[in-house]
Amino acid sequence: MSETEARIQSIFEQVVQRNPGESEFHQAVKEVIDTLGPALRHHPEYADQKIIARICEPERQIIFRVPWQDDRGEVQINRGFRVGFNSALGPYKGGLRFHPSVYLGIIKFLGFEQVFKNAITGMPLGGGKGGSDFDPKGKSDAEVMRFCQSFMTELYRHIGEITDVPAGDIGVGGREIGYLFGQYKRITNRYESGVLTGKSPKWGGALVRREATGYGTVYFAEEMLKARGDSLEGKTCVVSGSGNVAIYAIEKLQMLGAKIVACSDSNGVIYHASGIHLDTVKQLKEIQRRRIRNYTDEHPDAQYIEGGQVWDIPCQIALPCATQNELDAEAARTLVANGCIAVAEGANMPTTPGGVKVFLESNLAYGPGKAANAGGVATSALEMQQNASRDNWTFEHTEQRLHEIMTGIHQDCYETAAEFGSPGNYVIGANIAAFRHVAEAMLAFGVI
């Protein structure tokens, strides 16, 4: 083991020791720092100033109680989180996740990833994340409103458009953002539009924000294929999930001439050999809030596979757009064996380390989430620009800016991978490119 490798291993062991039981955070840290050896050899000052160790320690971690009353009048208690991970490049920026699985380790994993995702966009954004173990599924609008108001009653004191700017994530959509902003406005007596992103375009939100993560993932996949002299036209695709990211990834894939044959939710998979009807998925998920199994009510020629995996369905392009660690080594081997040529991650860390290893050892083009799904936060930054300038951009202009940003992200990853001796390896390219952006700012600011 070289001196650089030993130093990196020591840093990781310290992270595990200081953050016990937070397996997702450990996984995210290891995935990044294992690729940074070449950067440390080229820039010994990063090691001397302990930049990696400092990046792995959040600047602030906030945990708070969220009491609220359900429709029966019973008091419920949840836990709220906000972790500001790194603000070297700008105010903390990252979503809020409302899901029963949320605990500090999940929030730190997401916040750590967000630092690098935000850096690689080239926008002036730091990285953070937040959320709660509250589950909005099955709750009435009134219950969701009361929870959001209680949550913001504590969170408001920690955020602001030049300090920390939350957005949505799993379980936090336009409804929740509206309730959160309403309470923030009520408490602070300020119409500070830029304090939250993902808002409705009717009151300060950016057009394309809803579509941005899914569209951006497809744009990244398109650029990976272009680099290989190929395109999405006519390709057979599968997309995991059927939430916001998956829906708009499917939409953009269809616009670019691809055929999507499968999508999913947490209960099972819909396989429609003739092609998924997106209007039906939107009706089920965005309006009726029903399960994907109900797709077959409208399309009896489709097949619903209870507990199935989209990765078992032969395809050329696969987009994991659901949640972390949904695609393991076995699923990755199945995709490769079935002729998959590209994977672009629409979710955060959806592929396990074993799955990533399979992809990197094959000839498949693999776009990691910190690069491929950065379109959401990039468009959040565009929303912040519009709020700051009191401006209102068209859908076409905002989408063009998104496309330009995703093309730039791909170029940065592609060129950095080649510079450090790993051409075509977007994991190394994304990690080192993003790390350098953050590290240079941290060096400039001194030991803080």
mmCIF file of N, CA, C and O in Angstrom, residues 142-212:
data_model
loop_
_atom_site.group_PDB
_atom_site.id
_atom_site.type_symbol
_atom_site.label_atom_id
_atom_site.label_comp_id
_atom_site.label_asym_id
_atom_site.label_seq_id
_atom_site.Cartn_x
_atom_site.Cartn_y
_atom_site.Cartn_z
ATOM 1 N N ALA A 142 -54.491 18.067 5.348
ATOM 2 C CA ALA A 142 -54.455 18.823 6.596
ATOM 3 C C ALA A 142 -53.353 18.299 7.523
ATOM 4 O O ALA A 142 -52.679 19.079 8.211
ATOM 5 N N GLU A 143 -53.160 16.987 7.559
ATOM 6 C CA GLU A 143 -52.100 16.418 8.398
ATOM 7 C C GLU A 143 -50.721 16.804 7.866
ATOM 8 O O GLU A 143 -49.823 17.154 8.642
ATOM 9 N N VAL A 144 -50.570 16.729 6.545
ATOM 10 C CA VAL A 144 -49.293 17.124 5.947
ATOM 11 C C VAL A 144 -49.013 18.598 6.230
ATOM 12 O O VAL A 144 -47.880 18.985 6.553
ATOM 13 N N MET A 145 -50.045 19.433 6.133
ATOM 14 C CA MET A 145 -49.872 20.858 6.411
ATOM 15 C C MET A 145 -49.421 21.086 7.849
ATOM 16 O O MET A 145 -48.471 21.845 8.104
ATOM 17 N N ARG A 146 -50.072 20.425 8.803
ATOM 18 C CA ARG A 146 -49.715 20.632 10.212
ATOM 19 C C ARG A 146 -48.292 20.158 10.493
ATOM 20 O O ARG A 146 -47.550 20.787 11.252
ATOM 21 N N PHE A 147 -47.915 19.040 9.880
ATOM 22 C CA PHE A 147 -46.547 18.574 10.069
ATOM 23 C C PHE A 147 -45.555 19.577 9.491
ATOM 24 O O PHE A 147 -44.563 19.938 10.151
ATOM 25 N N CYS A 148 -45.792 20.031 8.253
ATOM 26 C CA CYS A 148 -44.862 20.961 7.604
ATOM 27 C C CYS A 148 -44.737 22.262 8.393
ATOM 28 O O CYS A 148 -43.636 22.824 8.515
ATOM 29 N N GLN A 149 -45.839 22.728 8.939
ATOM 30 C CA GLN A 149 -45.782 23.960 9.730
ATOM 31 C C GLN A 149 -44.959 23.776 10.993
ATOM 32 O O GLN A 149 -44.161 24.647 11.366
ATOM 33 N N SER A 150 -45.113 22.629 11.648
ATOM 34 C CA SER A 150 -44.318 22.353 12.842
ATOM 35 C C SER A 150 -42.839 22.205 12.491
ATOM 36 O O SER A 150 -41.963 22.719 13.194
ATOM 37 N N PHE A 151 -42.570 21.503 11.396
ATOM 38 C CA PHE A 151 -41.190 21.298 10.933
ATOM 39 C C PHE A 151 -40.510 22.639 10.654
ATOM 40 O O PHE A 151 -39.394 22.901 11.108
ATOM 41 N N MET A 152 -41.207 23.537 9.944
ATOM 42 C CA MET A 152 -40.615 24.823 9.587
ATOM 43 C C MET A 152 -40.498 25.756 10.790
ATOM 44 O O MET A 152 -39.630 26.637 10.818
ATOM 45 N N THR A 153 -41.327 25.557 11.797
ATOM 46 C CA THR A 153 -41.244 26.406 12.984
ATOM 47 C C THR A 153 -39.878 26.299 13.661
ATOM 48 O O THR A 153 -39.400 27.249 14.281
ATOM 49 N N GLU A 154 -39.234 25.159 13.527
ATOM 50 C CA GLU A 154 -37.859 25.033 14.015
ATOM 51 C C GLU A 154 -36.849 25.333 12.906
ATOM 52 O O GLU A 154 -35.859 26.031 13.129
ATOM 53 N N LEU A 155 -37.085 24.824 11.702
ATOM 54 C CA LEU A 155 -36.084 24.924 10.642
ATOM 55 C C LEU A 155 -35.819 26.364 10.221
ATOM 56 O O LEU A 155 -34.699 26.697 9.820
ATOM 57 N N TYR A 156 -36.821 27.236 10.310
ATOM 58 C CA TYR A 156 -36.709 28.577 9.730
ATOM 59 C C TYR A 156 -35.503 29.345 10.248
ATOM 60 O O TYR A 156 -34.891 30.143 9.530
ATOM 61 N N ARG A 157 -35.134 29.109 11.509
ATOM 62 C CA ARG A 157 -34.041 29.871 12.123
ATOM 63 C C ARG A 157 -32.671 29.470 11.576
ATOM 64 O O ARG A 157 -31.669 30.148 11.827
ATOM 65 N N HIS A 158 -32.621 28.373 10.841
ATOM 66 C CA HIS A 158 -31.337 27.848 10.353
ATOM 67 C C HIS A 158 -31.135 28.059 8.855
ATOM 68 O O HIS A 158 -30.090 27.672 8.322
ATOM 69 N N ILE A 159 -32.121 28.594 8.140
ATOM 70 C CA ILE A 159 -32.041 28.681 6.684
ATOM 71 C C ILE A 159 -32.186 30.126 6.207
ATOM 72 O O ILE A 159 -32.505 31.020 6.979
ATOM 73 N N GLY A 160 -31.953 30.352 4.923
ATOM 74 C CA GLY A 160 -32.048 31.664 4.322
ATOM 75 C C GLY A 160 -31.403 31.633 2.949
ATOM 76 O O GLY A 160 -30.553 30.766 2.679
ATOM 77 N N GLU A 161 -31.757 32.561 2.077
ATOM 78 C CA GLU A 161 -31.327 32.469 0.681
ATOM 79 C C GLU A 161 -29.818 32.647 0.504
ATOM 80 O O GLU A 161 -29.285 32.285 -0.543
ATOM 81 N N ILE A 162 -29.107 33.204 1.508
ATOM 82 C CA ILE A 162 -27.653 33.282 1.420
ATOM 83 C C ILE A 162 -26.981 32.402 2.483
ATOM 84 O O ILE A 162 -25.782 32.496 2.707
ATOM 85 N N THR A 163 -27.761 31.545 3.120
ATOM 86 C CA THR A 163 -27.231 30.662 4.168
ATOM 87 C C THR A 163 -27.449 29.196 3.834
ATOM 88 O O THR A 163 -26.503 28.409 3.766
ATOM 89 N N ASP A 164 -28.695 28.815 3.628
ATOM 90 C CA ASP A 164 -29.060 27.413 3.407
ATOM 91 C C ASP A 164 -30.396 27.395 2.677
ATOM 92 O O ASP A 164 -31.377 27.983 3.157
ATOM 93 N N VAL A 165 -30.429 26.740 1.526
ATOM 94 C CA VAL A 165 -31.625 26.770 0.666
ATOM 95 C C VAL A 165 -32.115 25.344 0.429
ATOM 96 O O VAL A 165 -31.613 24.639 -0.450
ATOM 97 N N PRO A 166 -33.110 24.879 1.197
ATOM 98 C CA PRO A 166 -33.661 23.538 0.971
ATOM 99 C C PRO A 166 -34.508 23.462 -0.297
ATOM 100 O O PRO A 166 -34.927 24.475 -0.859
ATOM 101 N N ALA A 167 -34.767 22.231 -0.707
ATOM 102 C CA ALA A 167 -35.650 21.950 -1.846
ATOM 103 C C ALA A 167 -36.419 20.675 -1.515
ATOM 104 O O ALA A 167 -36.466 20.255 -0.364
ATOM 105 N N GLY A 168 -37.025 20.062 -2.503
ATOM 106 C CA GLY A 168 -37.747 18.810 -2.298
ATOM 107 C C GLY A 168 -36.861 17.599 -2.516
ATOM 108 O O GLY A 168 -35.749 17.687 -3.009
ATOM 109 N N ASP A 169 -37.383 16.462 -2.126
ATOM 110 C CA ASP A 169 -36.740 15.168 -2.343
ATOM 111 C C ASP A 169 -37.866 14.149 -2.209
ATOM 112 O O ASP A 169 -39.043 14.505 -2.342
ATOM 113 N N ILE A 170 -37.562 12.909 -1.898
ATOM 114 C CA ILE A 170 -38.592 11.891 -1.715
ATOM 115 C C ILE A 170 -39.575 12.352 -0.633
ATOM 116 O O ILE A 170 -39.177 12.747 0.459
ATOM 117 N N GLY A 171 -40.866 12.319 -0.954
ATOM 118 C CA GLY A 171 -41.901 12.692 0.011
ATOM 119 C C GLY A 171 -42.135 14.183 0.142
ATOM 120 O O GLY A 171 -43.019 14.602 0.896
ATOM 121 N N VAL A 172 -41.357 14.982 -0.566
ATOM 122 C CA VAL A 172 -41.514 16.441 -0.503
ATOM 123 C C VAL A 172 -41.646 16.977 -1.923
ATOM 124 O O VAL A 172 -40.655 17.121 -2.649
ATOM 125 N N GLY A 173 -42.892 17.264 -2.309
ATOM 126 C CA GLY A 173 -43.182 17.817 -3.625
ATOM 127 C C GLY A 173 -43.748 19.212 -3.508
ATOM 128 O O GLY A 173 -43.574 19.899 -2.494
ATOM 129 N N GLY A 174 -44.476 19.622 -4.540
ATOM 130 C CA GLY A 174 -45.020 20.974 -4.569
ATOM 131 C C GLY A 174 -45.943 21.280 -3.408
ATOM 132 O O GLY A 174 -45.931 22.391 -2.869
ATOM 133 N N ARG A 175 -46.747 20.303 -2.987
ATOM 134 C CA ARG A 175 -47.653 20.511 -1.858
ATOM 135 C C ARG A 175 -46.877 20.842 -0.593
ATOM 136 O O ARG A 175 -47.172 21.833 0.103
ATOM 137 N N GLU A 176 -45.879 20.034 -0.294
ATOM 138 C CA GLU A 176 -45.107 20.219 0.928
ATOM 139 C C GLU A 176 -44.289 21.523 0.881
ATOM 140 O O GLU A 176 -44.202 22.242 1.888
ATOM 141 N N ILE A 177 -43.693 21.814 -0.269
ATOM 142 C CA ILE A 177 -42.920 23.055 -0.398
ATOM 143 C C ILE A 177 -43.826 24.261 -0.162
ATOM 144 O O ILE A 177 -43.433 25.244 0.490
ATOM 145 N N GLY A 178 -45.063 24.198 -0.642
ATOM 146 C CA GLY A 178 -46.002 25.294 -0.424
ATOM 147 C C GLY A 178 -46.301 25.505 1.049
ATOM 148 O O GLY A 178 -46.268 26.645 1.541
ATOM 149 N N TYR A 179 -46.577 24.431 1.771
ATOM 150 C CA TYR A 179 -46.853 24.548 3.202
ATOM 151 C C TYR A 179 -45.629 25.057 3.962
ATOM 152 O O TYR A 179 -45.740 25.873 4.885
ATOM 153 N N LEU A 180 -44.449 24.565 3.585
ATOM 154 C CA LEU A 180 -43.220 24.984 4.253
ATOM 155 C C LEU A 180 -42.947 26.466 4.021
ATOM 156 O O LEU A 180 -42.614 27.210 4.955
ATOM 157 N N PHE A 181 -43.101 26.910 2.766
ATOM 158 C CA PHE A 181 -42.840 28.317 2.474
ATOM 159 C C PHE A 181 -43.864 29.225 3.148
ATOM 160 O O PHE A 181 -43.524 30.308 3.649
ATOM 161 N N GLY A 182 -45.114 28.790 3.172
ATOM 162 C CA GLY A 182 -46.141 29.586 3.827
ATOM 163 C C GLY A 182 -45.824 29.837 5.282
ATOM 164 O O GLY A 182 -45.993 30.951 5.798
ATOM 165 N N GLN A 183 -45.347 28.807 5.983
ATOM 166 C CA GLN A 183 -44.992 28.967 7.395
ATOM 167 C C GLN A 183 -43.747 29.835 7.557
ATOM 168 O O GLN A 183 -43.675 30.661 8.486
ATOM 169 N N TYR A 184 -42.772 29.672 6.671
ATOM 170 C CA TYR A 184 -41.572 30.503 6.731
ATOM 171 C C TYR A 184 -41.943 31.974 6.560
ATOM 172 O O TYR A 184 -41.487 32.839 7.317
ATOM 173 N N LYS A 185 -42.786 32.266 5.584
ATOM 174 C CA LYS A 185 -43.236 33.637 5.311
ATOM 175 C C LYS A 185 -43.989 34.202 6.516
ATOM 176 O O LYS A 185 -43.805 35.360 6.909
ATOM 177 N N ARG A 186 -44.823 33.365 7.126
ATOM 178 C CA ARG A 186 -45.632 33.805 8.269
ATOM 179 C C ARG A 186 -44.761 34.151 9.472
ATOM 180 O O ARG A 186 -44.963 35.171 10.143
ATOM 181 N N ILE A 187 -43.756 33.301 9.746
ATOM 182 C CA ILE A 187 -42.908 33.495 10.916
ATOM 183 C C ILE A 187 -41.951 34.668 10.737
ATOM 184 O O ILE A 187 -41.743 35.463 11.659
ATOM 185 N N THR A 188 -41.354 34.782 9.554
ATOM 186 C CA THR A 188 -40.278 35.759 9.350
ATOM 187 C C THR A 188 -40.774 37.127 8.898
ATOM 188 O O THR A 188 -40.016 38.093 8.959
ATOM 189 N N ASN A 189 -42.013 37.197 8.409
ATOM 190 C CA ASN A 189 -42.537 38.445 7.857
ATOM 191 C C ASN A 189 -41.721 38.897 6.640
ATOM 192 O O ASN A 189 -41.571 40.088 6.381
ATOM 193 N N ARG A 190 -41.207 37.920 5.882
ATOM 194 C CA ARG A 190 -40.422 38.229 4.688
ATOM 195 C C ARG A 190 -40.880 37.336 3.536
ATOM 196 O O ARG A 190 -41.004 36.126 3.705
ATOM 197 N N TYR A 191 -41.084 37.920 2.374
ATOM 198 C CA TYR A 191 -41.355 37.121 1.171
ATOM 199 C C TYR A 191 -40.012 36.845 0.499
ATOM 200 O O TYR A 191 -39.637 37.473 -0.487
ATOM 201 N N GLU A 192 -39.288 35.913 1.103
ATOM 202 C CA GLU A 192 -37.929 35.590 0.670
ATOM 203 C C GLU A 192 -37.992 34.384 -0.269
ATOM 204 O O GLU A 192 -37.770 33.243 0.119
ATOM 205 N N SER A 193 -38.309 34.668 -1.534
ATOM 206 C CA SER A 193 -38.580 33.591 -2.495
ATOM 207 C C SER A 193 -37.449 32.589 -2.601
ATOM 208 O O SER A 193 -37.668 31.390 -2.769
ATOM 209 N N GLY A 194 -36.214 33.078 -2.511
ATOM 210 C CA GLY A 194 -35.072 32.209 -2.737
ATOM 211 C C GLY A 194 -34.720 31.295 -1.596
ATOM 212 O O GLY A 194 -33.737 30.553 -1.678
ATOM 213 N N VAL A 195 -35.507 31.275 -0.512
ATOM 214 C CA VAL A 195 -35.177 30.436 0.631
ATOM 215 C C VAL A 195 -35.511 28.962 0.394
ATOM 216 O O VAL A 195 -34.954 28.082 1.049
ATOM 217 N N LEU A 196 -36.419 28.680 -0.520
ATOM 218 C CA LEU A 196 -36.773 27.310 -0.895
ATOM 219 C C LEU A 196 -36.858 27.236 -2.417
ATOM 220 O O LEU A 196 -37.312 28.191 -3.057
ATOM 221 N N THR A 197 -36.448 26.119 -2.973
ATOM 222 C CA THR A 197 -36.656 25.905 -4.407
ATOM 223 C C THR A 197 -37.557 24.696 -4.609
ATOM 224 O O THR A 197 -37.814 23.930 -3.683
ATOM 225 N N GLY A 198 -38.025 24.555 -5.849
ATOM 226 C CA GLY A 198 -39.043 23.551 -6.121
ATOM 227 C C GLY A 198 -40.434 24.118 -5.912
ATOM 228 O O GLY A 198 -41.411 23.383 -5.764
ATOM 229 N N LYS A 199 -40.526 25.447 -5.901
ATOM 230 C CA LYS A 199 -41.811 26.121 -5.690
ATOM 231 C C LYS A 199 -42.670 26.038 -6.962
ATOM 232 O O LYS A 199 -42.167 25.780 -8.057
ATOM 233 N N SER A 200 -43.944 26.287 -6.820
ATOM 234 C CA SER A 200 -44.829 26.370 -7.984
ATOM 235 C C SER A 200 -44.432 27.566 -8.843
ATOM 236 O O SER A 200 -44.135 28.643 -8.307
ATOM 237 N N PRO A 201 -44.423 27.420 -10.165
ATOM 238 C CA PRO A 201 -44.142 28.567 -11.044
ATOM 239 C C PRO A 201 -45.143 29.708 -10.848
ATOM 240 O O PRO A 201 -44.877 30.840 -11.254
ATOM 241 N N LYS A 202 -46.278 29.420 -10.212
ATOM 242 C CA LYS A 202 -47.284 30.464 -9.982
ATOM 243 C C LYS A 202 -46.852 31.443 -8.892
ATOM 244 O O LYS A 202 -47.404 32.531 -8.788
ATOM 245 N N TRP A 203 -45.870 31.042 -8.069
ATOM 246 C CA TRP A 203 -45.414 31.941 -6.995
ATOM 247 C C TRP A 203 -43.908 31.827 -6.762
ATOM 248 O O TRP A 203 -43.435 31.624 -5.675
ATOM 249 N N GLY A 204 -43.163 32.003 -7.852
ATOM 250 C CA GLY A 204 -41.716 32.128 -7.731
ATOM 251 C C GLY A 204 -40.893 30.942 -8.166
ATOM 252 O O GLY A 204 -39.664 31.014 -8.158
ATOM 253 N N GLY A 205 -41.541 29.847 -8.542
ATOM 254 C CA GLY A 205 -40.796 28.677 -8.973
ATOM 255 C C GLY A 205 -40.356 28.765 -10.417
ATOM 256 O O GLY A 205 -40.887 29.547 -11.203
ATOM 257 N N ALA A 206 -39.357 27.944 -10.766
ATOM 258 C CA ALA A 206 -38.829 27.928 -12.124
ATOM 259 C C ALA A 206 -39.580 26.906 -12.962
ATOM 260 O O ALA A 206 -39.850 25.787 -12.504
ATOM 261 N N LEU A 207 -39.907 27.287 -14.162
ATOM 262 C CA LEU A 207 -40.381 26.305 -15.124
ATOM 263 C C LEU A 207 -39.247 25.317 -15.386
ATOM 264 O O LEU A 207 -38.077 25.677 -15.355
ATOM 265 N N VAL A 208 -39.584 24.067 -15.595
ATOM 266 C CA VAL A 208 -38.661 22.952 -15.829
ATOM 267 C C VAL A 208 -38.152 22.336 -14.524
ATOM 268 O O VAL A 208 -37.595 21.258 -14.534
ATOM 269 N N ARG A 209 -38.388 22.978 -13.346
ATOM 270 C CA ARG A 209 -37.862 22.390 -12.110
ATOM 271 C C ARG A 209 -38.438 21.010 -11.859
ATOM 272 O O ARG A 209 -37.708 20.091 -11.456
ATOM 273 N N ARG A 210 -39.715 20.828 -12.117
ATOM 274 C CA ARG A 210 -40.333 19.517 -11.915
ATOM 275 C C ARG A 210 -39.692 18.465 -12.825
ATOM 276 O O ARG A 210 -39.479 17.324 -12.439
ATOM 277 N N GLU A 211 -39.379 18.865 -14.023
ATOM 278 C CA GLU A 211 -38.827 17.937 -15.015
ATOM 279 C C GLU A 211 -37.310 17.768 -14.915
ATOM 280 O O GLU A 211 -36.736 16.850 -15.521
ATOM 281 N N ALA A 212 -36.646 18.662 -14.182
ATOM 282 C CA ALA A 212 -35.209 18.861 -14.329
ATOM 283 C C ALA A 212 -34.354 17.627 -14.051
ATOM 284 O O ALA A 212 -33.437 17.319 -14.816
#
